[in-house]
């Protein structure tokens, strides 16, 4: 892709909501290029040299934070990870104060993860740089949805008309919300499945068919995406026991056999093995896309960072 093809109308990347299909597809096309760059021995370019990216993660994260760090470095940026446990946030500084302080250091990109829905958008109103949402509460996790779409597109060619089941703890999942929005944009057919205690009552209005029986939900599906039980977000137990949960909602080979032949398995990680997914399917490279998702994560984040930074630099000319 050339810079002329960049058609990103937004100054920030806060959610899939507000993105149109050409924007989503051009991000995926650009990410395809970055998959190739990341597979080379010399992985770094100087595309965004001289720019500064700050990662501000108020929630623990392994893959998303390292993925954004690697993505920024592969584009030649200086990347700073704020260690929030030792920062002034631990002394009671608010989200806004932290952002205003960091803003004074003139970063170009701020990547934010926070437990409150809407935190990234709030920050974007207080700083001069581009803000990327790396997960805000239960609201959105847009780069996860993009990396999932890229993974599916590369495995199956196109998302148009595919049937995809998203199963598990939907209520607490920003991954589910962003995925439903993007999969709809890309013309896939989406199903949501989980126990009634873990499926919001308005889920049928998200643009997906709702199921409570997983054996029925996977029938005719090309992809089964399993989500983690997010116990840290539950104020009371939503399931009787993890053993019983696995019996009804765990993905194992028997259950997967009810989906289309060759159906593929996804999970955003971290996985609770034996709770929502059996290791037997999670670790089988013939059917599991889990490590591909991680690889695609770096490429998609490079695309998002590049698109935002380039659009900003063009506008400032
Ligand atoms: C997801 C998240 O943080 O929302 N994980 C991730 O980004 N890799 C899903 C989860 O925590 O279960």
mmCIF file of C-alpha atoms and ligand atoms in Angstrom:
data_model
loop_
_atom_site.group_PDB
_atom_site.id
_atom_site.type_symbol
_atom_site.label_atom_id
_atom_site.label_comp_id
_atom_site.label_asym_id
_atom_site.label_seq_id
_atom_site.Cartn_x
_atom_site.Cartn_y
_atom_site.Cartn_z
ATOM 1 C CA UNK A 1 0.000 0.000 0.000
ATOM 2 C CA UNK A 2 1.126 3.536 -0.647
ATOM 3 C CA UNK A 3 0.445 6.493 1.612
ATOM 4 C CA UNK A 4 -2.162 7.740 -0.901
ATOM 5 C CA UNK A 5 -4.208 4.612 -0.135
ATOM 6 C CA UNK A 6 -4.416 5.531 3.533
ATOM 7 C CA UNK A 7 -7.994 6.560 4.064
ATOM 8 C CA UNK A 8 -8.402 6.839 7.764
ATOM 9 C CA UNK A 9 -10.787 9.639 8.621
ATOM 10 C CA UNK A 10 -10.389 9.515 12.404
ATOM 11 C CA UNK A 11 -7.758 11.131 14.611
ATOM 12 C CA UNK A 12 -8.004 8.302 17.193
ATOM 13 C CA UNK A 13 -8.702 4.570 17.114
ATOM 14 C CA UNK A 14 -11.246 4.059 19.877
ATOM 15 C CA UNK A 15 -13.541 1.342 18.610
ATOM 16 C CA UNK A 16 -14.934 -0.596 15.693
ATOM 17 C CA UNK A 17 -18.086 1.511 16.053
ATOM 18 C CA UNK A 18 -17.534 4.452 13.743
ATOM 19 C CA UNK A 19 -15.271 2.522 11.365
ATOM 20 C CA UNK A 20 -16.567 1.889 7.849
ATOM 21 C CA UNK A 21 -15.877 -1.119 5.649
ATOM 22 C CA UNK A 22 -13.261 0.539 3.367
ATOM 23 C CA UNK A 23 -11.362 1.770 6.450
ATOM 24 C CA UNK A 24 -11.457 -1.683 8.031
ATOM 25 C CA UNK A 25 -10.364 -3.349 4.814
ATOM 26 C CA UNK A 26 -7.530 -0.917 4.199
ATOM 27 C CA UNK A 27 -6.238 -1.574 7.725
ATOM 28 C CA UNK A 28 -6.320 -5.313 7.016
ATOM 29 C CA UNK A 29 -4.558 -4.806 3.654
ATOM 30 C CA UNK A 30 -1.843 -2.734 5.299
ATOM 31 C CA UNK A 31 -1.506 -5.363 8.051
ATOM 32 C CA UNK A 32 -0.931 -8.011 5.365
ATOM 33 C CA UNK A 33 2.178 -6.060 4.317
ATOM 34 C CA UNK A 34 3.343 -5.938 7.916
ATOM 35 C CA UNK A 35 2.991 -9.705 8.311
ATOM 36 C CA UNK A 36 5.625 -9.995 5.577
ATOM 37 C CA UNK A 37 7.878 -7.400 7.216
ATOM 38 C CA UNK A 38 7.616 -9.202 10.566
ATOM 39 C CA UNK A 39 8.674 -12.526 9.023
ATOM 40 C CA UNK A 40 11.956 -11.085 7.738
ATOM 41 C CA UNK A 41 15.161 -11.357 9.729
ATOM 42 C CA UNK A 42 15.535 -7.571 9.644
ATOM 43 C CA UNK A 43 12.110 -6.641 10.989
ATOM 44 C CA UNK A 44 12.451 -2.982 11.792
ATOM 45 C CA UNK A 45 11.878 -0.072 9.435
ATOM 46 C CA UNK A 46 12.287 3.655 10.009
ATOM 47 C CA UNK A 47 8.795 4.498 8.750
ATOM 48 C CA UNK A 48 7.840 6.357 11.931
ATOM 49 C CA UNK A 49 11.310 7.241 13.194
ATOM 50 C CA UNK A 50 11.370 10.267 15.456
ATOM 51 C CA UNK A 51 7.888 9.614 16.836
ATOM 52 C CA UNK A 52 7.161 8.629 20.436
ATOM 53 C CA UNK A 53 4.604 6.041 21.532
ATOM 54 C CA UNK A 54 3.564 5.667 25.161
ATOM 55 C CA UNK A 55 1.832 2.493 26.372
ATOM 56 C CA UNK A 56 -0.401 3.247 29.325
ATOM 57 C CA UNK A 57 -1.800 -0.011 30.686
ATOM 58 C CA UNK A 58 -3.904 0.317 33.826
ATOM 59 C CA UNK A 59 -4.794 -3.390 33.663
ATOM 60 C CA UNK A 60 -2.408 -6.319 33.562
ATOM 61 C CA UNK A 61 -1.607 -7.495 30.048
ATOM 62 C CA UNK A 62 0.948 -9.810 28.529
ATOM 63 C CA UNK A 63 0.227 -10.202 24.849
ATOM 64 C CA UNK A 64 -1.504 -6.928 24.051
ATOM 65 C CA UNK A 65 1.111 -4.721 25.693
ATOM 66 C CA UNK A 66 4.089 -6.576 24.238
ATOM 67 C CA UNK A 67 2.364 -6.668 20.865
ATOM 68 C CA UNK A 68 1.906 -2.877 20.833
ATOM 69 C CA UNK A 69 5.500 -2.413 22.000
ATOM 70 C CA UNK A 70 6.905 -4.628 19.262
ATOM 71 C CA UNK A 71 4.617 -3.012 16.682
ATOM 72 C CA UNK A 72 5.833 0.495 17.547
ATOM 73 C CA UNK A 73 9.496 -0.587 17.498
ATOM 74 C CA UNK A 74 9.125 -2.319 14.134
ATOM 75 C CA UNK A 75 7.988 1.018 12.727
ATOM 76 C CA UNK A 76 11.045 2.740 14.200
ATOM 77 C CA UNK A 77 9.312 4.621 17.017
ATOM 78 C CA UNK A 78 10.594 5.197 20.540
ATOM 79 C CA UNK A 79 8.232 3.192 22.744
ATOM 80 C CA UNK A 80 7.824 3.834 26.452
ATOM 81 C CA UNK A 81 5.896 1.493 28.753
ATOM 82 C CA UNK A 82 4.542 3.233 31.822
ATOM 83 C CA UNK A 83 5.010 0.918 34.779
ATOM 84 C CA UNK A 84 1.841 1.874 36.579
ATOM 85 C CA UNK A 85 2.537 -0.144 39.722
ATOM 86 C CA UNK A 86 5.447 2.169 40.517
ATOM 87 C CA UNK A 87 4.096 5.365 38.979
ATOM 88 C CA UNK A 88 2.099 8.180 40.527
ATOM 89 C CA UNK A 89 -1.081 6.285 39.671
ATOM 90 C CA UNK A 90 -0.220 4.054 42.615
ATOM 91 C CA UNK A 91 -0.098 7.254 44.701
ATOM 92 C CA UNK A 92 -3.625 8.169 43.643
ATOM 93 C CA UNK A 93 -3.078 10.260 40.529
ATOM 94 C CA UNK A 94 -6.163 10.091 38.333
ATOM 95 C CA UNK A 95 -6.395 8.894 34.764
ATOM 96 C CA UNK A 96 -6.768 12.443 33.528
ATOM 97 C CA UNK A 97 -3.851 13.835 35.563
ATOM 98 C CA UNK A 98 -1.629 11.047 34.282
ATOM 99 C CA UNK A 99 -2.675 11.727 30.711
ATOM 100 C CA UNK A 100 -2.140 15.469 31.009
ATOM 101 C CA UNK A 101 1.314 14.883 32.508
ATOM 102 C CA UNK A 102 2.293 12.501 29.728
ATOM 103 C CA UNK A 103 0.817 14.823 27.117
ATOM 104 C CA UNK A 104 3.252 17.528 28.193
ATOM 105 C CA UNK A 105 6.081 15.220 27.072
ATOM 106 C CA UNK A 106 4.742 15.413 23.488
ATOM 107 C CA UNK A 107 4.043 11.804 22.619
ATOM 108 C CA UNK A 108 2.593 11.170 19.159
ATOM 109 C CA UNK A 109 0.636 8.066 20.097
ATOM 110 C CA UNK A 110 -0.868 6.979 23.389
ATOM 111 C CA UNK A 111 -1.991 3.351 23.706
ATOM 112 C CA UNK A 112 -4.413 2.922 26.606
ATOM 113 C CA UNK A 113 -5.933 -0.012 28.467
ATOM 114 C CA UNK A 114 -8.239 0.710 31.392
ATOM 115 C CA UNK A 115 -10.892 -1.139 33.378
ATOM 116 C CA UNK A 116 -13.483 1.594 32.806
ATOM 117 C CA UNK A 117 -15.593 1.605 29.648
ATOM 118 C CA UNK A 118 -15.093 4.938 27.882
ATOM 119 C CA UNK A 119 -11.641 5.621 29.390
ATOM 120 C CA UNK A 120 -9.880 5.799 26.024
ATOM 121 C CA UNK A 121 -12.412 8.229 24.628
ATOM 122 C CA UNK A 122 -12.190 10.419 27.730
ATOM 123 C CA UNK A 123 -8.409 10.539 27.379
ATOM 124 C CA UNK A 124 -8.639 11.408 23.711
ATOM 125 C CA UNK A 125 -10.466 14.606 24.682
ATOM 126 C CA UNK A 126 -7.654 15.669 27.023
ATOM 127 C CA UNK A 127 -4.505 15.071 24.980
ATOM 128 C CA UNK A 128 -3.051 16.361 21.716
ATOM 129 C CA UNK A 129 -1.795 13.033 20.419
ATOM 130 C CA UNK A 130 -3.586 10.108 18.783
ATOM 131 C CA UNK A 131 -5.140 7.661 21.247
ATOM 132 C CA UNK A 132 -5.459 3.926 20.579
ATOM 133 C CA UNK A 133 -7.889 1.893 22.653
ATOM 134 C CA UNK A 134 -6.187 -1.312 23.817
ATOM 135 C CA UNK A 135 -9.285 -2.399 25.758
ATOM 136 C CA UNK A 136 -11.667 -0.283 27.857
ATOM 137 C CA UNK A 137 -13.675 -2.203 30.434
ATOM 138 C CA UNK A 138 -16.330 -4.329 28.787
ATOM 139 C CA UNK A 139 -16.746 -1.854 25.955
ATOM 140 C CA UNK A 140 -14.323 -2.319 23.045
ATOM 141 C CA UNK A 141 -11.027 -3.947 22.119
ATOM 142 C CA UNK A 142 -10.834 -2.901 18.473
ATOM 143 C CA UNK A 143 -7.326 -4.133 17.607
ATOM 144 C CA UNK A 144 -8.315 -7.596 18.869
ATOM 145 C CA UNK A 145 -11.266 -7.638 16.462
ATOM 146 C CA UNK A 146 -9.012 -6.545 13.597
ATOM 147 C CA UNK A 147 -6.428 -9.208 14.352
ATOM 148 C CA UNK A 148 -9.155 -11.833 14.526
ATOM 149 C CA UNK A 149 -10.559 -10.697 11.171
ATOM 150 C CA UNK A 150 -7.090 -10.747 9.597
ATOM 151 C CA UNK A 151 -6.461 -14.247 10.960
ATOM 152 C CA UNK A 152 -9.753 -15.516 9.497
ATOM 153 C CA UNK A 153 -9.250 -13.723 6.180
ATOM 154 C CA UNK A 154 -5.796 -15.245 5.730
ATOM 155 C CA UNK A 155 -7.026 -18.720 6.708
ATOM 156 C CA UNK A 156 -10.269 -18.782 4.720
ATOM 157 C CA UNK A 157 -9.884 -16.113 2.046
ATOM 158 C CA UNK A 158 -12.800 -13.827 2.875
ATOM 159 C CA UNK A 159 -15.229 -13.207 5.713
ATOM 160 C CA UNK A 160 -18.162 -12.605 3.441
ATOM 161 C CA UNK A 161 -20.904 -15.128 4.261
ATOM 162 C CA UNK A 162 -18.863 -17.076 6.835
ATOM 163 C CA UNK A 163 -20.706 -18.273 9.914
ATOM 164 C CA UNK A 164 -18.808 -17.578 13.129
ATOM 165 C CA UNK A 165 -19.824 -18.590 16.665
ATOM 166 C CA UNK A 166 -18.457 -16.578 19.601
ATOM 167 C CA UNK A 167 -18.890 -18.650 22.748
ATOM 168 C CA UNK A 168 -18.416 -18.180 26.474
ATOM 169 C CA UNK A 169 -18.465 -15.190 28.787
ATOM 170 C CA UNK A 170 -20.027 -12.625 26.468
ATOM 171 C CA UNK A 171 -21.229 -10.273 29.209
ATOM 172 C CA UNK A 172 -17.761 -9.245 30.377
ATOM 173 C CA UNK A 173 -16.131 -9.366 26.973
ATOM 174 C CA UNK A 174 -14.985 -6.294 25.066
ATOM 175 C CA UNK A 175 -13.565 -8.786 22.551
ATOM 176 C CA UNK A 176 -17.085 -10.058 21.817
ATOM 177 C CA UNK A 177 -18.492 -6.548 21.378
ATOM 178 C CA UNK A 178 -15.756 -5.397 18.999
ATOM 179 C CA UNK A 179 -15.849 -8.680 17.085
ATOM 180 C CA UNK A 180 -19.604 -8.631 16.524
ATOM 181 C CA UNK A 181 -19.325 -5.091 15.145
ATOM 182 C CA UNK A 182 -16.428 -5.846 12.802
ATOM 183 C CA UNK A 183 -17.695 -9.231 11.615
ATOM 184 C CA UNK A 184 -21.006 -7.597 10.736
ATOM 185 C CA UNK A 185 -19.183 -4.860 8.852
ATOM 186 C CA UNK A 186 -17.326 -7.523 6.865
ATOM 187 C CA UNK A 187 -20.585 -9.391 6.096
ATOM 188 C CA UNK A 188 -20.023 -12.500 8.208
ATOM 189 C CA UNK A 189 -22.931 -14.129 10.067
ATOM 190 C CA UNK A 190 -22.356 -14.042 13.817
ATOM 191 C CA UNK A 191 -23.715 -16.228 16.598
ATOM 192 C CA UNK A 192 -23.266 -15.590 20.304
ATOM 193 C CA UNK A 193 -23.489 -18.467 22.764
ATOM 194 C CA UNK A 194 -23.188 -18.704 26.534
ATOM 195 C CA UNK A 195 -25.199 -19.424 29.657
ATOM 196 C CA UNK A 196 -27.987 -16.886 30.338
ATOM 197 C CA UNK A 197 -25.943 -15.508 33.261
ATOM 198 C CA UNK A 198 -23.098 -14.621 30.888
ATOM 199 C CA UNK A 199 -25.069 -13.249 27.964
ATOM 200 C CA UNK A 200 -26.511 -9.726 28.160
ATOM 201 C CA UNK A 201 -30.269 -9.614 27.667
ATOM 202 C CA UNK A 202 -29.903 -7.172 24.751
ATOM 203 C CA UNK A 203 -27.372 -9.349 22.870
ATOM 204 C CA UNK A 204 -29.926 -10.186 20.178
ATOM 205 C CA UNK A 205 -29.825 -6.498 19.217
ATOM 206 C CA UNK A 206 -26.037 -6.487 18.664
ATOM 207 C CA UNK A 207 -26.400 -8.026 15.193
ATOM 208 C CA UNK A 208 -25.988 -11.681 16.155
ATOM 209 C CA UNK A 209 -28.151 -14.755 16.709
ATOM 210 C CA UNK A 210 -28.191 -15.778 20.356
ATOM 211 C CA UNK A 211 -27.860 -19.380 21.576
ATOM 212 C CA UNK A 212 -27.667 -20.931 25.019
ATOM 213 C CA UNK A 213 -26.972 -24.450 23.781
ATOM 214 C CA UNK A 214 -23.429 -24.733 22.442
ATOM 215 C CA UNK A 215 -24.037 -27.989 20.557
ATOM 216 C CA UNK A 216 -26.648 -26.138 18.529
ATOM 217 C CA UNK A 217 -24.640 -22.931 18.206
ATOM 218 C CA UNK A 218 -21.680 -24.534 16.428
ATOM 219 C CA UNK A 219 -23.731 -26.391 13.804
ATOM 220 C CA UNK A 220 -22.889 -25.051 10.332
ATOM 221 C CA UNK A 221 -20.093 -22.792 11.658
ATOM 222 C CA UNK A 222 -16.793 -22.202 9.858
ATOM 223 C CA UNK A 223 -15.094 -20.714 12.918
ATOM 224 C CA UNK A 224 -15.677 -21.235 16.639
ATOM 225 C CA UNK A 225 -14.214 -18.472 18.787
ATOM 226 C CA UNK A 226 -14.037 -19.247 22.495
ATOM 227 C CA UNK A 227 -13.747 -16.560 25.168
ATOM 228 C CA UNK A 228 -12.223 -16.669 28.625
ATOM 229 C CA UNK A 229 -14.367 -16.811 31.735
ATOM 230 C CA UNK A 230 -13.472 -13.381 33.149
ATOM 231 C CA UNK A 231 -13.830 -14.137 36.847
ATOM 232 C CA UNK A 232 -12.055 -10.893 37.801
ATOM 233 C CA UNK A 233 -15.002 -8.932 36.366
ATOM 234 C CA UNK A 234 -17.720 -10.975 38.099
ATOM 235 C CA UNK A 235 -19.080 -9.637 41.375
ATOM 236 C CA UNK A 236 -20.825 -12.936 42.057
ATOM 237 C CA UNK A 237 -20.408 -16.452 40.719
ATOM 238 C CA UNK A 238 -22.073 -16.714 37.304
ATOM 239 C CA UNK A 239 -21.549 -20.466 36.975
ATOM 240 C CA UNK A 240 -22.037 -23.330 39.446
ATOM 241 C CA UNK A 241 -18.561 -24.836 38.868
ATOM 242 C CA UNK A 242 -15.860 -24.808 36.204
ATOM 243 C CA UNK A 243 -16.356 -28.563 35.706
ATOM 244 C CA UNK A 244 -19.991 -28.107 34.918
ATOM 245 C CA UNK A 245 -19.177 -25.119 32.721
ATOM 246 C CA UNK A 246 -16.791 -27.222 30.646
ATOM 247 C CA UNK A 247 -19.451 -29.889 30.255
ATOM 248 C CA UNK A 248 -21.927 -27.449 28.704
ATOM 249 C CA UNK A 249 -19.744 -24.719 27.190
ATOM 250 C CA UNK A 250 -16.237 -26.151 26.870
ATOM 251 C CA UNK A 251 -14.922 -26.637 23.337
ATOM 252 C CA UNK A 252 -13.516 -30.113 22.799
ATOM 253 C CA UNK A 253 -13.190 -32.307 19.735
ATOM 254 C CA UNK A 254 -16.659 -33.866 20.125
ATOM 255 C CA UNK A 255 -18.350 -30.505 20.180
ATOM 256 C CA UNK A 256 -16.212 -29.131 17.355
ATOM 257 C CA UNK A 257 -17.246 -32.153 15.247
ATOM 258 C CA UNK A 258 -20.754 -30.648 15.145
ATOM 259 C CA UNK A 259 -19.437 -27.590 13.258
ATOM 260 C CA UNK A 260 -18.620 -27.583 9.530
ATOM 261 C CA UNK A 261 -15.888 -29.976 8.394
ATOM 262 C CA UNK A 262 -12.541 -28.161 8.694
ATOM 263 C CA UNK A 263 -13.957 -25.612 11.164
ATOM 264 C CA UNK A 264 -11.248 -23.521 12.820
ATOM 265 C CA UNK A 265 -10.812 -22.640 16.487
ATOM 266 C CA UNK A 266 -9.869 -19.250 17.948
ATOM 267 C CA UNK A 267 -9.267 -17.820 21.426
ATOM 268 C CA UNK A 268 -7.962 -14.306 22.227
ATOM 269 C CA UNK A 269 -6.008 -15.556 25.240
ATOM 270 C CA UNK A 270 -5.234 -16.001 27.998
ATOM 271 C CA UNK A 271 -6.839 -19.460 27.898
ATOM 272 C CA UNK A 272 -8.321 -21.298 30.842
ATOM 273 C CA UNK A 273 -7.544 -24.806 29.663
ATOM 274 C CA UNK A 274 -10.137 -27.349 30.697
ATOM 275 C CA UNK A 275 -12.606 -24.574 31.534
ATOM 276 C CA UNK A 276 -13.648 -23.037 28.196
ATOM 277 C CA UNK A 277 -11.323 -24.949 25.886
ATOM 278 C CA UNK A 278 -9.686 -28.377 25.823
ATOM 279 C CA UNK A 279 -5.915 -28.429 25.196
ATOM 280 C CA UNK A 280 -6.501 -31.100 22.606
ATOM 281 C CA UNK A 281 -8.171 -28.589 20.262
ATOM 282 C CA UNK A 282 -6.300 -25.477 21.443
ATOM 283 C CA UNK A 283 -2.909 -27.010 20.624
ATOM 284 C CA UNK A 284 -3.715 -28.780 17.341
ATOM 285 C CA UNK A 285 -2.114 -26.638 14.598
ATOM 286 C CA UNK A 286 -4.403 -28.195 11.975
ATOM 287 C CA UNK A 287 -7.467 -26.562 13.527
ATOM 288 C CA UNK A 288 -6.318 -23.966 16.065
ATOM 289 C CA UNK A 289 -5.521 -20.399 14.996
ATOM 290 C CA UNK A 290 -4.488 -19.272 18.491
ATOM 291 C CA UNK A 291 -0.786 -18.625 17.775
ATOM 292 C CA UNK A 292 -1.626 -17.130 14.367
ATOM 293 C CA UNK A 293 -3.856 -14.644 16.223
ATOM 294 C CA UNK A 294 -0.841 -13.544 18.259
ATOM 295 C CA UNK A 295 1.263 -13.127 15.109
ATOM 296 C CA UNK A 296 -1.488 -11.146 13.381
ATOM 297 C CA UNK A 297 -1.792 -8.957 16.475
ATOM 298 C CA UNK A 298 1.588 -7.336 15.850
ATOM 299 C CA UNK A 299 0.839 -6.730 12.155
ATOM 300 C CA UNK A 300 -2.577 -5.219 12.824
ATOM 301 C CA UNK A 301 -1.192 -2.913 15.519
ATOM 302 C CA UNK A 302 1.559 -1.770 13.160
ATOM 303 C CA UNK A 303 -1.166 -0.945 10.633
ATOM 304 C CA UNK A 304 -3.245 1.013 13.150
ATOM 305 C CA UNK A 305 -0.248 2.953 14.530
ATOM 306 C CA UNK A 306 1.009 3.682 11.028
ATOM 307 C CA UNK A 307 -2.401 4.743 9.737
ATOM 308 C CA UNK A 308 -2.970 7.163 12.649
ATOM 309 C CA UNK A 309 0.552 8.580 12.623
ATOM 310 C CA UNK A 310 0.665 9.012 8.861
ATOM 311 C CA UNK A 311 -2.749 10.658 8.747
ATOM 312 C CA UNK A 312 -1.624 13.079 11.478
ATOM 313 C CA UNK A 313 1.623 13.902 9.744
ATOM 314 C CA UNK A 314 -0.170 14.494 6.425
ATOM 315 C CA UNK A 315 -2.682 16.787 8.166
ATOM 316 C CA UNK A 316 0.119 18.793 9.820
ATOM 317 C CA UNK A 317 1.888 19.471 6.491
HETATM 318 C C1 LIG B 1 -8.669 -10.088 26.113
HETATM 319 C C2 LIG B 1 -8.890 -8.811 26.881
HETATM 320 O O1 LIG B 1 -8.002 -8.345 27.593
HETATM 321 O O2 LIG B 1 -9.972 -8.275 26.737
HETATM 322 N N1 LIG B 1 -7.355 -10.523 26.038
HETATM 323 C C3 LIG B 1 -6.446 -9.984 25.193
HETATM 324 O O3 LIG B 1 -6.478 -8.831 24.856
HETATM 325 N N2 LIG B 1 -5.516 -10.820 24.707
HETATM 326 C C4 LIG B 1 -9.572 -11.146 26.544
HETATM 327 C C5 LIG B 1 -9.429 -11.666 27.944
HETATM 328 O O4 LIG B 1 -8.799 -11.056 28.799
HETATM 329 O O5 LIG B 1 -10.000 -12.727 28.190
#
